[in-house]
mmCIF file of C-alpha atoms in Angstrom:
data_model
loop_
_atom_site.group_PDB
_atom_site.id
_atom_site.type_symbol
_atom_site.label_atom_id
_atom_site.label_comp_id
_atom_site.label_asym_id
_atom_site.label_seq_id
_atom_site.Cartn_x
_atom_site.Cartn_y
_atom_site.Cartn_z
ATOM 1 C CA UNK A 1 -24.362 0.037 -10.226
ATOM 2 C CA UNK A 2 -24.155 3.785 -10.855
ATOM 3 C CA UNK A 3 -21.922 5.991 -8.753
ATOM 4 C CA UNK A 4 -19.556 8.919 -9.068
ATOM 5 C CA UNK A 5 -16.252 7.335 -10.028
ATOM 6 C CA UNK A 6 -13.329 7.885 -7.692
ATOM 7 C CA UNK A 7 -10.072 9.376 -8.928
ATOM 8 C CA UNK A 8 -8.462 6.314 -7.487
ATOM 9 C CA UNK A 9 -8.736 3.156 -9.613
ATOM 10 C CA UNK A 10 -8.243 0.948 -6.572
ATOM 11 C CA UNK A 11 -11.293 2.506 -4.927
ATOM 12 C CA UNK A 12 -13.366 1.901 -8.063
ATOM 13 C CA UNK A 13 -12.251 -1.745 -8.092
ATOM 14 C CA UNK A 14 -13.194 -1.999 -4.440
ATOM 15 C CA UNK A 15 -16.672 -0.546 -4.991
ATOM 16 C CA UNK A 16 -17.204 -2.749 -8.012
ATOM 17 C CA UNK A 17 -16.430 -5.832 -5.910
ATOM 18 C CA UNK A 18 -18.831 -4.928 -3.087
ATOM 19 C CA UNK A 19 -21.618 -7.351 -2.292
ATOM 20 C CA UNK A 20 -24.893 -6.267 -3.924
ATOM 21 C CA UNK A 21 -26.679 -6.394 -0.571
ATOM 22 C CA UNK A 22 -24.523 -3.718 0.986
ATOM 23 C CA UNK A 23 -23.377 -1.687 -2.046
ATOM 24 C CA UNK A 24 -26.397 0.723 -2.186
ATOM 25 C CA UNK A 25 -25.982 1.660 1.482
ATOM 26 C CA UNK A 26 -22.222 2.001 1.092
ATOM 27 C CA UNK A 27 -22.640 4.301 -1.925
ATOM 28 C CA UNK A 28 -25.255 6.411 -0.158
ATOM 29 C CA UNK A 29 -22.858 6.935 2.749
ATOM 30 C CA UNK A 30 -19.966 7.645 0.400
ATOM 31 C CA UNK A 31 -21.905 10.292 -1.497
ATOM 32 C CA UNK A 32 -22.981 11.902 1.777
ATOM 33 C CA UNK A 33 -19.354 12.043 3.015
ATOM 34 C CA UNK A 34 -18.008 13.424 -0.249
ATOM 35 C CA UNK A 35 -20.776 16.030 -0.459
ATOM 36 C CA UNK A 36 -19.922 17.289 3.036
ATOM 37 C CA UNK A 37 -16.174 16.911 2.520
ATOM 38 C CA UNK A 38 -15.349 17.483 -1.139
ATOM 39 C CA UNK A 39 -11.660 17.928 -0.311
ATOM 40 C CA UNK A 40 -11.329 14.320 0.842
ATOM 41 C CA UNK A 41 -9.179 11.888 -1.085
ATOM 42 C CA UNK A 42 -10.198 8.246 -1.080
ATOM 43 C CA UNK A 43 -7.857 5.296 -0.788
ATOM 44 C CA UNK A 44 -7.934 1.712 0.353
ATOM 45 C CA UNK A 45 -5.885 1.023 3.442
ATOM 46 C CA UNK A 46 -4.872 -2.441 4.449
ATOM 47 C CA UNK A 47 -6.807 -4.851 2.350
ATOM 48 C CA UNK A 48 -10.354 -3.628 2.382
ATOM 49 C CA UNK A 49 -10.948 -0.429 4.309
ATOM 50 C CA UNK A 50 -11.890 2.696 2.425
ATOM 51 C CA UNK A 51 -10.208 5.676 4.010
ATOM 52 C CA UNK A 52 -11.071 9.341 3.554
ATOM 53 C CA UNK A 53 -8.034 11.534 4.024
ATOM 54 C CA UNK A 54 -6.524 14.955 3.471
ATOM 55 C CA UNK A 55 -2.930 15.156 4.614
ATOM 56 C CA UNK A 56 -3.775 12.452 7.149
ATOM 57 C CA UNK A 57 -6.395 9.759 7.551
ATOM 58 C CA UNK A 58 -9.684 10.953 8.994
ATOM 59 C CA UNK A 59 -12.474 8.462 8.430
ATOM 60 C CA UNK A 60 -12.339 4.784 7.726
ATOM 61 C CA UNK A 61 -15.221 2.772 6.332
ATOM 62 C CA UNK A 62 -15.552 -0.862 7.280
ATOM 63 C CA UNK A 63 -18.230 -2.952 5.615
ATOM 64 C CA UNK A 64 -19.796 -5.666 7.741
ATOM 65 C CA UNK A 65 -22.796 -7.938 7.341
ATOM 66 C CA UNK A 66 -25.784 -5.621 6.827
ATOM 67 C CA UNK A 67 -23.949 -2.605 8.182
ATOM 68 C CA UNK A 68 -21.319 -0.031 7.401
ATOM 69 C CA UNK A 69 -19.198 1.340 10.209
ATOM 70 C CA UNK A 70 -17.401 4.642 10.029
ATOM 71 C CA UNK A 71 -14.409 5.113 12.273
ATOM 72 C CA UNK A 72 -13.560 8.743 12.944
ATOM 73 C CA UNK A 73 -9.900 8.652 13.926
ATOM 74 C CA UNK A 74 -10.188 11.903 15.900
ATOM 75 C CA UNK A 75 -13.719 11.107 17.049
ATOM 76 C CA UNK A 76 -13.211 12.282 20.622
ATOM 77 C CA UNK A 77 -12.714 15.850 19.396
ATOM 78 C CA UNK A 78 -16.139 15.921 17.681
ATOM 79 C CA UNK A 79 -19.197 17.490 19.318
ATOM 80 C CA UNK A 80 -21.723 14.666 19.234
ATOM 81 C CA UNK A 81 -25.033 16.479 19.455
ATOM 82 C CA UNK A 82 -26.808 13.597 17.700
ATOM 83 C CA UNK A 83 -25.411 11.017 20.121
ATOM 84 C CA UNK A 84 -24.567 8.555 17.356
ATOM 85 C CA UNK A 85 -20.869 8.046 18.022
ATOM 86 C CA UNK A 86 -19.897 4.911 19.900
ATOM 87 C CA UNK A 87 -16.736 3.805 21.631
ATOM 88 C CA UNK A 88 -14.716 4.543 24.707
ATOM 89 C CA UNK A 89 -11.181 4.648 23.280
ATOM 90 C CA UNK A 90 -8.828 7.561 23.772
ATOM 91 C CA UNK A 91 -9.179 8.895 20.201
ATOM 92 C CA UNK A 92 -11.448 7.064 17.767
ATOM 93 C CA UNK A 93 -15.243 6.922 17.680
ATOM 94 C CA UNK A 94 -17.476 4.761 15.499
ATOM 95 C CA UNK A 95 -20.762 5.540 13.746
ATOM 96 C CA UNK A 96 -22.659 2.408 12.817
ATOM 97 C CA UNK A 97 -25.104 2.599 9.929
ATOM 98 C CA UNK A 98 -27.519 -0.190 9.083
ATOM 99 C CA UNK A 99 -30.135 1.302 6.783
ATOM 100 C CA UNK A 100 -30.489 3.865 4.011
ATOM 101 C CA UNK A 101 -32.596 6.160 6.199
ATOM 102 C CA UNK A 102 -29.610 6.955 8.400
ATOM 103 C CA UNK A 103 -29.155 10.421 9.841
ATOM 104 C CA UNK A 104 -27.462 12.191 6.910
ATOM 105 C CA UNK A 105 -27.493 15.509 8.698
ATOM 106 C CA UNK A 106 -25.518 14.020 11.565
ATOM 107 C CA UNK A 107 -22.988 12.380 9.253
ATOM 108 C CA UNK A 108 -22.507 15.623 7.305
ATOM 109 C CA UNK A 109 -21.995 17.457 10.593
ATOM 110 C CA UNK A 110 -19.334 14.979 11.794
ATOM 111 C CA UNK A 111 -17.546 15.205 8.432
ATOM 112 C CA UNK A 112 -17.551 19.009 8.447
ATOM 113 C CA UNK A 113 -16.303 19.101 12.035
ATOM 114 C CA UNK A 114 -13.543 16.665 11.127
ATOM 115 C CA UNK A 115 -12.355 18.831 8.266
ATOM 116 C CA UNK A 116 -12.645 22.030 10.280
ATOM 117 C CA UNK A 117 -10.523 20.575 13.070
ATOM 118 C CA UNK A 118 -7.847 19.681 10.534
ATOM 119 C CA UNK A 119 -7.463 23.228 9.210
ATOM 120 C CA UNK B 1 -4.307 18.267 -2.090
ATOM 121 C CA UNK B 2 -5.737 16.117 -4.869
ATOM 122 C CA UNK B 3 -4.570 12.603 -5.630
ATOM 123 C CA UNK B 4 -5.162 10.665 -8.814
ATOM 124 C CA UNK B 5 -4.152 7.009 -8.828
ATOM 125 C CA UNK B 6 -4.456 4.790 -11.868
ATOM 126 C CA UNK B 7 -3.629 1.157 -12.345
ATOM 127 C CA UNK B 8 -2.987 -1.035 -15.341
ATOM 128 C CA UNK B 9 -2.518 -4.784 -15.556
ATOM 129 C CA UNK B 10 1.033 -6.093 -15.642
ATOM 130 C CA UNK B 11 2.563 -9.236 -17.039
ATOM 131 C CA UNK B 12 2.984 -11.875 -14.294
ATOM 132 C CA UNK B 13 5.092 -14.067 -16.575
ATOM 133 C CA UNK B 14 7.726 -11.309 -16.584
ATOM 134 C CA UNK B 15 7.328 -10.624 -12.881
ATOM 135 C CA UNK B 16 5.380 -7.404 -13.466
ATOM 136 C CA UNK B 17 2.512 -7.330 -10.983
ATOM 137 C CA UNK B 18 0.964 -4.129 -12.327
ATOM 138 C CA UNK B 19 1.678 -0.635 -13.579
ATOM 139 C CA UNK B 20 0.470 2.498 -11.849
ATOM 140 C CA UNK B 21 0.542 6.247 -12.031
ATOM 141 C CA UNK B 22 0.042 8.756 -9.269
ATOM 142 C CA UNK B 23 -0.555 12.472 -9.592
ATOM 143 C CA UNK B 24 -0.322 14.718 -6.558
ATOM 144 C CA UNK B 25 -1.647 18.215 -6.986
ATOM 145 C CA UNK B 26 -1.571 20.998 -4.429
ATOM 146 C CA UNK B 27 -2.603 24.649 -4.564
ATOM 147 C CA UNK B 28 1.032 25.710 -4.340
ATOM 148 C CA UNK B 29 4.309 23.750 -4.552
ATOM 149 C CA UNK B 30 4.849 21.892 -1.308
ATOM 150 C CA UNK B 31 6.726 18.986 0.298
ATOM 151 C CA UNK B 32 4.768 15.917 1.400
ATOM 152 C CA UNK B 33 6.213 13.180 3.626
ATOM 153 C CA UNK B 34 5.070 9.662 2.933
ATOM 154 C CA UNK B 35 5.919 6.494 4.849
ATOM 155 C CA UNK B 36 6.922 3.330 3.075
ATOM 156 C CA UNK B 37 7.341 0.023 4.878
ATOM 157 C CA UNK B 38 9.213 -3.036 3.567
ATOM 158 C CA UNK B 39 7.361 -5.258 1.108
ATOM 159 C CA UNK B 40 8.380 -8.223 -1.006
ATOM 160 C CA UNK B 41 8.177 -6.182 -4.189
ATOM 161 C CA UNK B 42 10.645 -4.201 -6.254
ATOM 162 C CA UNK B 43 9.335 -0.903 -7.564
ATOM 163 C CA UNK B 44 10.324 0.955 -10.693
ATOM 164 C CA UNK B 45 9.752 4.702 -10.657
ATOM 165 C CA UNK B 46 9.727 7.230 -13.466
ATOM 166 C CA UNK B 47 9.291 10.836 -12.418
ATOM 167 C CA UNK B 48 7.526 12.844 -15.085
ATOM 168 C CA UNK B 49 7.124 15.947 -12.980
ATOM 169 C CA UNK B 50 8.297 16.977 -9.509
ATOM 170 C CA UNK B 51 10.942 15.239 -7.429
ATOM 171 C CA UNK B 52 11.348 12.570 -4.756
ATOM 172 C CA UNK B 53 13.821 12.229 -1.940
ATOM 173 C CA UNK B 54 14.071 9.070 0.167
ATOM 174 C CA UNK B 55 15.286 9.140 3.761
ATOM 175 C CA UNK B 56 15.947 5.840 5.504
ATOM 176 C CA UNK B 57 15.704 5.091 9.217
ATOM 177 C CA UNK B 58 19.443 5.773 9.595
ATOM 178 C CA UNK B 59 19.066 9.254 8.142
ATOM 179 C CA UNK B 60 20.670 8.455 4.772
ATOM 180 C CA UNK B 61 19.171 10.573 2.004
ATOM 181 C CA UNK B 62 18.802 9.731 -1.655
ATOM 182 C CA UNK B 63 17.433 11.993 -4.349
ATOM 183 C CA UNK B 64 15.760 10.007 -7.096
ATOM 184 C CA UNK B 65 17.079 10.320 -10.636
ATOM 185 C CA UNK B 66 14.334 10.379 -13.279
ATOM 186 C CA UNK B 67 14.197 6.560 -13.403
ATOM 187 C CA UNK B 68 14.951 4.374 -10.406
ATOM 188 C CA UNK B 69 14.619 0.758 -9.339
ATOM 189 C CA UNK B 70 13.858 0.382 -5.644
ATOM 190 C CA UNK B 71 15.216 -2.942 -4.397
ATOM 191 C CA UNK B 72 13.780 -4.880 -1.459
ATOM 192 C CA UNK B 73 14.019 -2.886 1.739
ATOM 193 C CA UNK B 74 14.362 -4.417 5.171
ATOM 194 C CA UNK B 75 13.920 -1.068 6.914
ATOM 195 C CA UNK B 76 11.172 1.544 6.602
ATOM 196 C CA UNK B 77 11.837 4.622 4.512
ATOM 197 C CA UNK B 78 10.303 8.033 4.246
ATOM 198 C CA UNK B 79 9.656 9.596 0.870
ATOM 199 C CA UNK B 80 9.520 13.351 0.507
ATOM 200 C CA UNK B 81 7.484 14.290 -2.550
ATOM 201 C CA UNK B 82 7.676 17.763 -4.019
ATOM 202 C CA UNK B 83 4.471 18.771 -5.725
ATOM 203 C CA UNK B 84 3.116 18.985 -8.339
ATOM 204 C CA UNK B 85 4.171 15.382 -8.828
ATOM 205 C CA UNK B 86 3.460 12.997 -11.689
ATOM 206 C CA UNK B 87 4.846 9.513 -11.194
ATOM 207 C CA UNK B 88 4.715 6.361 -13.271
ATOM 208 C CA UNK B 89 5.611 3.046 -11.728
ATOM 209 C CA UNK B 90 5.788 -0.688 -12.120
ATOM 210 C CA UNK B 91 5.437 -3.102 -9.230
ATOM 211 C CA UNK B 92 7.708 -6.095 -9.702
ATOM 212 C CA UNK B 93 7.530 -9.469 -7.959
ATOM 213 C CA UNK B 94 10.325 -11.750 -6.748
ATOM 214 C CA UNK B 95 10.115 -13.514 -10.101
ATOM 215 C CA UNK B 96 11.452 -10.358 -11.714
ATOM 216 C CA UNK B 97 14.615 -10.520 -9.587
ATOM 217 C CA UNK B 98 15.306 -14.035 -10.802
ATOM 218 C CA UNK B 99 15.823 -12.685 -14.284
ATOM 219 C CA UNK B 100 17.101 -9.172 -13.571
ATOM 220 C CA UNK B 101 20.043 -8.497 -15.844
ATOM 221 C CA UNK B 102 21.932 -6.116 -13.518
ATOM 222 C CA UNK B 103 24.800 -7.558 -11.507
ATOM 223 C CA UNK B 104 23.955 -6.014 -8.179
ATOM 224 C CA UNK B 105 20.526 -5.951 -6.591
ATOM 225 C CA UNK B 106 21.609 -5.059 -3.054
ATOM 226 C CA UNK B 107 18.888 -4.580 -0.468
ATOM 227 C CA UNK B 108 17.896 -1.133 0.838
ATOM 228 C CA UNK B 109 19.066 0.613 -2.302
ATOM 229 C CA UNK B 110 17.866 2.613 -5.269
ATOM 230 C CA UNK B 111 19.469 1.837 -8.602
ATOM 231 C CA UNK B 112 19.434 4.353 -11.418
ATOM 232 C CA UNK B 113 18.033 2.772 -14.580
ATOM 233 C CA UNK B 114 16.878 3.810 -18.000
ATOM 234 C CA UNK B 115 14.121 1.432 -19.064
ATOM 235 C CA UNK B 116 12.017 4.088 -20.681
ATOM 236 C CA UNK B 117 14.057 5.688 -23.434
ATOM 237 C CA UNK B 118 11.462 8.253 -24.508
ATOM 238 C CA UNK B 119 9.482 10.154 -21.900
ATOM 239 C CA UNK B 120 6.088 8.418 -21.856
ATOM 240 C CA UNK B 121 3.007 10.552 -22.421
ATOM 241 C CA UNK B 122 0.697 8.250 -20.478
ATOM 242 C CA UNK B 123 0.551 5.088 -18.368
ATOM 243 C CA UNK B 124 -0.106 2.816 -21.353
ATOM 244 C CA UNK B 125 3.039 4.055 -23.126
ATOM 245 C CA UNK B 126 5.090 3.643 -19.957
ATOM 246 C CA UNK B 127 3.763 0.094 -19.523
ATOM 247 C CA UNK B 128 4.643 -0.757 -23.095
ATOM 248 C CA UNK B 129 8.189 0.602 -22.768
ATOM 249 C CA UNK B 130 8.906 -1.160 -19.475
ATOM 250 C CA UNK B 131 7.488 -4.480 -20.697
ATOM 251 C CA UNK B 132 9.591 -4.252 -23.842
ATOM 252 C CA UNK B 133 12.775 -3.512 -21.879
ATOM 253 C CA UNK B 134 12.245 -6.377 -19.440
ATOM 254 C CA UNK B 135 11.386 -8.750 -22.250
ATOM 255 C CA UNK B 136 14.532 -7.840 -24.184
ATOM 256 C CA UNK B 137 17.004 -7.704 -21.342
ATOM 257 C CA UNK B 138 15.935 -10.413 -18.911
ATOM 258 C CA UNK B 139 18.308 -13.307 -18.333
ATOM 259 C CA UNK B 140 17.668 -16.160 -15.927
ATOM 260 C CA UNK B 141 20.060 -16.258 -13.006
ATOM 261 C CA UNK B 142 19.121 -19.789 -12.011
ATOM 262 C CA UNK B 143 18.011 -22.918 -13.854
ATOM 263 C CA UNK B 144 14.526 -22.751 -12.251
ATOM 264 C CA UNK B 145 12.671 -20.521 -9.763
ATOM 265 C CA UNK B 146 14.170 -20.516 -6.262
ATOM 266 C CA UNK B 147 10.978 -20.051 -4.292
ATOM 267 C CA UNK B 148 7.274 -20.708 -4.623
ATOM 268 C CA UNK B 149 4.884 -17.740 -4.212
ATOM 269 C CA UNK B 150 4.430 -18.896 -0.591
ATOM 270 C CA UNK B 151 8.233 -18.651 -0.168
ATOM 271 C CA UNK B 152 8.704 -22.412 -0.037
ATOM 272 C CA UNK B 153 12.030 -23.556 -1.347
ATOM 273 C CA UNK B 154 12.000 -25.238 -4.750
ATOM 274 C CA UNK B 155 12.744 -28.943 -4.752
ATOM 275 C CA UNK B 156 15.798 -28.607 -7.004
ATOM 276 C CA UNK B 157 17.646 -26.750 -4.230
ATOM 277 C CA UNK B 158 17.385 -29.750 -1.927
ATOM 278 C CA UNK B 159 20.904 -30.997 -2.624
ATOM 279 C CA UNK B 160 22.678 -27.717 -1.926
ATOM 280 C CA UNK B 161 24.230 -26.698 1.374
ATOM 281 C CA UNK B 162 22.581 -24.068 3.577
ATOM 282 C CA UNK B 163 25.535 -21.768 3.031
ATOM 283 C CA UNK B 164 25.273 -22.036 -0.744
ATOM 284 C CA UNK B 165 21.514 -21.448 -0.702
ATOM 285 C CA UNK B 166 21.901 -18.454 1.549
ATOM 286 C CA UNK B 167 24.459 -16.965 -0.888
ATOM 287 C CA UNK B 168 22.081 -17.691 -3.743
ATOM 288 C CA UNK B 169 19.127 -15.898 -2.101
ATOM 289 C CA UNK B 170 21.258 -12.898 -1.260
ATOM 290 C CA UNK B 171 22.656 -12.605 -4.775
ATOM 291 C CA UNK B 172 19.299 -13.081 -6.537
ATOM 292 C CA UNK B 173 16.918 -11.172 -4.245
ATOM 293 C CA UNK B 174 19.282 -8.960 -2.255
ATOM 294 C CA UNK B 175 18.033 -10.218 1.120
ATOM 295 C CA UNK B 176 18.128 -13.436 3.108
ATOM 296 C CA UNK B 177 15.244 -15.868 3.385
ATOM 297 C CA UNK B 178 14.923 -15.002 7.078
ATOM 298 C CA UNK B 179 14.469 -11.318 6.201
ATOM 299 C CA UNK B 180 11.896 -12.279 3.571
ATOM 300 C CA UNK B 181 9.912 -14.192 6.171
ATOM 301 C CA UNK B 182 9.987 -11.268 8.610
ATOM 302 C CA UNK B 183 8.455 -9.053 5.935
ATOM 303 C CA UNK B 184 5.985 -11.706 4.821
ATOM 304 C CA UNK B 185 4.809 -12.281 8.391
ATOM 305 C CA UNK B 186 4.045 -8.601 8.908
ATOM 306 C CA UNK B 187 2.084 -8.543 5.673
ATOM 307 C CA UNK B 188 0.185 -11.681 6.602
ATOM 308 C CA UNK B 189 -1.148 -9.555 9.465
ATOM 309 C CA UNK B 190 -1.878 -6.542 7.248
ATOM 310 C CA UNK B 191 -3.544 -8.632 4.555
ATOM 311 C CA UNK B 192 -6.301 -9.715 6.897
ATOM 312 C CA UNK B 193 -9.782 -8.428 6.526
ATOM 313 C CA UNK B 194 -9.715 -5.595 9.009
ATOM 314 C CA UNK B 195 -12.863 -5.140 10.968
ATOM 315 C CA UNK B 196 -11.815 -2.954 13.817
ATOM 316 C CA UNK B 197 -15.208 -1.299 13.927
ATOM 317 C CA UNK B 198 -17.096 -3.987 15.766
ATOM 318 C CA UNK B 199 -15.084 -3.089 18.865
ATOM 319 C CA UNK B 200 -12.440 -0.497 19.466
ATOM 320 C CA UNK B 201 -9.249 -1.651 17.791
ATOM 321 C CA UNK B 202 -8.412 -4.974 19.412
ATOM 322 C CA UNK B 203 -5.257 -6.111 17.735
ATOM 323 C CA UNK B 204 -5.215 -9.349 19.706
ATOM 324 C CA UNK B 205 -8.187 -10.642 17.698
ATOM 325 C CA UNK B 206 -6.161 -10.305 14.517
ATOM 326 C CA UNK B 207 -3.012 -12.077 15.674
ATOM 327 C CA UNK B 208 -2.588 -15.269 13.711
ATOM 328 C CA UNK B 209 -1.184 -17.867 16.137
ATOM 329 C CA UNK B 210 0.481 -19.714 13.267
ATOM 330 C CA UNK B 211 2.648 -16.672 12.595
ATOM 331 C CA UNK B 212 3.001 -14.869 15.930
ATOM 332 C CA UNK B 213 3.085 -16.444 19.390
ATOM 333 C CA UNK B 214 1.165 -13.569 20.995
ATOM 334 C CA UNK B 215 0.514 -9.848 20.680
ATOM 335 C CA UNK B 216 3.911 -8.752 22.101
ATOM 336 C CA UNK B 217 5.574 -10.956 19.483
ATOM 337 C CA UNK B 218 3.499 -9.280 16.762
ATOM 338 C CA UNK B 219 4.206 -5.796 18.146
ATOM 339 C CA UNK B 220 7.943 -6.445 18.306
ATOM 340 C CA UNK B 221 8.154 -7.912 14.782
ATOM 341 C CA UNK B 222 5.865 -5.238 13.388
ATOM 342 C CA UNK B 223 7.860 -2.392 14.890
ATOM 343 C CA UNK B 224 11.143 -3.883 13.726
ATOM 344 C CA UNK B 225 9.968 -4.055 10.114
ATOM 345 C CA UNK B 226 7.761 -0.967 9.870
ATOM 346 C CA UNK B 227 9.009 1.396 12.575
ATOM 347 C CA UNK B 228 5.442 1.660 13.929
ATOM 348 C CA UNK B 229 3.232 -0.201 16.362
ATOM 349 C CA UNK B 230 0.212 -1.773 14.608
ATOM 350 C CA UNK B 231 -2.143 0.929 15.916
ATOM 351 C CA UNK B 232 0.231 3.749 14.917
ATOM 352 C CA UNK B 233 0.483 2.237 11.480
ATOM 353 C CA UNK B 234 -3.291 1.912 11.285
ATOM 354 C CA UNK B 235 -3.603 5.680 11.689
ATOM 355 C CA UNK B 236 -0.658 6.674 9.533
ATOM 356 C CA UNK B 237 -1.289 7.980 6.084
ATOM 357 C CA UNK B 238 0.987 6.687 3.367
ATOM 358 C CA UNK B 239 -0.365 7.938 0.094
ATOM 359 C CA UNK B 240 1.627 5.858 -2.323
ATOM 360 C CA UNK B 241 2.033 2.655 -0.371
ATOM 361 C CA UNK B 242 -1.597 2.374 0.732
ATOM 362 C CA UNK B 243 -2.578 2.215 -2.912
ATOM 363 C CA UNK B 244 0.258 -0.059 -3.960
ATOM 364 C CA UNK B 245 -0.347 -2.441 -1.095
ATOM 365 C CA UNK B 246 -4.056 -2.802 -1.581
ATOM 366 C CA UNK B 247 -3.535 -3.322 -5.294
ATOM 367 C CA UNK B 248 -0.861 -5.928 -4.574
ATOM 368 C CA UNK B 249 -3.040 -7.797 -2.094
ATOM 369 C CA UNK B 250 -5.808 -7.960 -4.650
ATOM 370 C CA UNK B 251 -3.622 -9.110 -7.515
ATOM 371 C CA UNK B 252 -3.252 -12.795 -8.127
ATOM 372 C CA UNK B 253 0.393 -13.133 -8.884
ATOM 373 C CA UNK B 254 1.369 -16.013 -11.057
ATOM 374 C CA UNK B 255 5.014 -16.741 -10.637
#
């Protein structure tokens, strides 16, 4: 499995342990997020959630069976012109991704908006 | 801000879960607050660059000397890191406390130590120095381990009175067995596979009925130990502890 190594050993261990069925999709999403948000740091929160953060947590990745869900902690503040964010909570919104042909443009847009709002 | 976190295997037989290093880099020197909740681990810190101040929930402040042993905490603390920061550390299990050579291992404290006599150039050197010090200086405080990894009492303690055992736990670990269980219970919740994405966060689905009666019970216990509600904690960034905790959960500790 080839991927850009994280600066965090725990994240590398986590990626290494991912199920082969979901790893390619997970890595595709990860590279898309890091390309749009190069200032993100990666860490593992709780036992198995990859979190992208700056001075606070912004996006959390949860791997499920055949899907990867991205929780945007400040999702309600994002302009959702692609209509891909789900949820009705007061703050967070979720983007569910099930295949490698997901809308990369939309994800990059959400990531950029997230970082812009944090400045 | 850029974070680099590295990990190296420890020596479970000596109570060393793992070694780690963390580098925090920022464009200009700055102060970063970081939350740290109680865990059943002791942590050894060596500051190579930068400084750390700890502030507890009662407002007591402590500035770290270059090398410090953090004992078990029953209350949350806030670390204030000054960047650029280069830290080396060792995460130590309860087994370590059973052979710690110092007289006093009081809870909620930071003890100045000097396990690394020469400033280490890298994590491997630090790991070597710490292992050597523990190996040389350790002395068993009891004839056999007090607790199993699941916190069950060892059979040899069966004949002792409750009062004696309680004194023993306090003197060896720094906290009571009841306090240990409070911390363990909170972590049994945090250790779960979190899948809050299938719905909005629904904490109730993650409440283990064997540990907590209901969600209010979880919330109350969680807040008492961590200072946060579960959802607040979920959203809180704690740079150092997030990494230490996930590494600890994934380590198989042999006591």
